[in-house]
GROMACS .gro file of C-alpha atoms in nm:
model
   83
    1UNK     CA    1   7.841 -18.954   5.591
    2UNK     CA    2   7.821 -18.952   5.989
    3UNK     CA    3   8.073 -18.812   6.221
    4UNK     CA    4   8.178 -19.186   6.300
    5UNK     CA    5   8.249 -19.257   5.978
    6UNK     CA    6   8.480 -18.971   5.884
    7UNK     CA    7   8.692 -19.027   6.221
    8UNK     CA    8   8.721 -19.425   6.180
    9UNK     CA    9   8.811 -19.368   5.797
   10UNK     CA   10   9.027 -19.018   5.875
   11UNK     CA   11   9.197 -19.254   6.121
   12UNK     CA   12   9.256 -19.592   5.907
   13UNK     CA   13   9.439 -19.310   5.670
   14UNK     CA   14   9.689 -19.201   5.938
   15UNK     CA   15   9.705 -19.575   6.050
   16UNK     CA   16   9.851 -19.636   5.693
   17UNK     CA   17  10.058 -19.274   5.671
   18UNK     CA   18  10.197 -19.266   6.000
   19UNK     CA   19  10.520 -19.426   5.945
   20UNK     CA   20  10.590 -19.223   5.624
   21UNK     CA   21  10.481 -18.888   5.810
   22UNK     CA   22  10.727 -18.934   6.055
   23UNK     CA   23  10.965 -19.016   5.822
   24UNK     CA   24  10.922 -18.691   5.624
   25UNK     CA   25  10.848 -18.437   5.912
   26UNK     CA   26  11.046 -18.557   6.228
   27UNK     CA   27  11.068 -18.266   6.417
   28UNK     CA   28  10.824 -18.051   6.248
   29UNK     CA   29  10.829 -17.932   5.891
   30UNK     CA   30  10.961 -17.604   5.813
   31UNK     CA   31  10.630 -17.420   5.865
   32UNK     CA   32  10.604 -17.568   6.188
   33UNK     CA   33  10.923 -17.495   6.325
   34UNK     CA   34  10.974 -17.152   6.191
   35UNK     CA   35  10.630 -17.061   6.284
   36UNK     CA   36  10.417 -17.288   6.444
   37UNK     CA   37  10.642 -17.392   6.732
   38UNK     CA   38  10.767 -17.084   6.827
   39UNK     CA   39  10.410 -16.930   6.881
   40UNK     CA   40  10.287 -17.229   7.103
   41UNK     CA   41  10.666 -17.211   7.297
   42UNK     CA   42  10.554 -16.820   7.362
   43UNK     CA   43  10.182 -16.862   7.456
   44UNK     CA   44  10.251 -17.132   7.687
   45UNK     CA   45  10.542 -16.962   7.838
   46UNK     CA   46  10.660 -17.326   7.982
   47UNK     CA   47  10.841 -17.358   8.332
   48UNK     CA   48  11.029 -17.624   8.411
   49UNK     CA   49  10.842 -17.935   8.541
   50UNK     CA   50  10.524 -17.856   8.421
   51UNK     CA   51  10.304 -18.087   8.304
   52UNK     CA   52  10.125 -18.071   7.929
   53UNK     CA   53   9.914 -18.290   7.738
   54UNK     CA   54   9.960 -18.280   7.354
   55UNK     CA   55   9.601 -18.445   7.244
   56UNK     CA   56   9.654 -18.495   6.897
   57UNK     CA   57  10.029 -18.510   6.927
   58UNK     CA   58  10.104 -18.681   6.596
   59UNK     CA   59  10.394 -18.814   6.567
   60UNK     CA   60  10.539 -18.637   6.906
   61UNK     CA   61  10.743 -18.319   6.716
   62UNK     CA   62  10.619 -18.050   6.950
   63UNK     CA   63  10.580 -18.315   7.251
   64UNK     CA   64  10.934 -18.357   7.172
   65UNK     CA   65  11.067 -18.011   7.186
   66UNK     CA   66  10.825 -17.924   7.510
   67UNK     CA   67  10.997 -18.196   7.648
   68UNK     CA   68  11.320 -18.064   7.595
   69UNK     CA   69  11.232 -17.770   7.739
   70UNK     CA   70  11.183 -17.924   8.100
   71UNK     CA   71  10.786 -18.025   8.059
   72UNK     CA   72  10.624 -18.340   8.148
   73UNK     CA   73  10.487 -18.409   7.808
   74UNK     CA   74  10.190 -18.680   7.777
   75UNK     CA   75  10.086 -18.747   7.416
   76UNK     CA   76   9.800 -18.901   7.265
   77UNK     CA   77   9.672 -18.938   6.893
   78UNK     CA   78   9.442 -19.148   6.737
   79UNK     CA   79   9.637 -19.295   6.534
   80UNK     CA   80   9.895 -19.573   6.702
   81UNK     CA   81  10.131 -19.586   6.393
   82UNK     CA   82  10.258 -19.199   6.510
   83UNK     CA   83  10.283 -19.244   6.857
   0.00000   0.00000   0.00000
């Protein structure tokens, strides 16, 4: 199976999951927020205004909570039923 393949069929799967993804995660599961979040949040050390692209964002959780945090958040994914 070629690369092509596995990213047009990876991404009819998340075309068809998104909506229940977001529905079950929202703002991050618990391993993200307990763990995943707060490591990104203290390797980035964000200032206010700055601007970060989430490539990949999903369905926007840490986008979300950069955000809040004063950044100019641009996210993209793949998949349109997340964004």
């Amino acid at each position: 199976m070629s690369n092509k393949n596995i990213d047009q069929d990876s991404q009819q799967i998340w075309e068809k999951l998104g909506s229940w993804w977001d529905a079950q995660v929202e703002d991050g599961d618990y391993f993200h927020r307990a763990f995943i979040f707060p490591t990104i949040e203290k390797w980035l050390e964000l200032k206010e205004g700055e601007t970060i692209l989430d490539a990949g964002c999903g369905n926007g959780s840490l986008a979300r909570l950069m955000a809040k945090k004063g950044a100019v958040v641009l996210g993209v994914d793949f998949s349109s039923s997340l964004i």
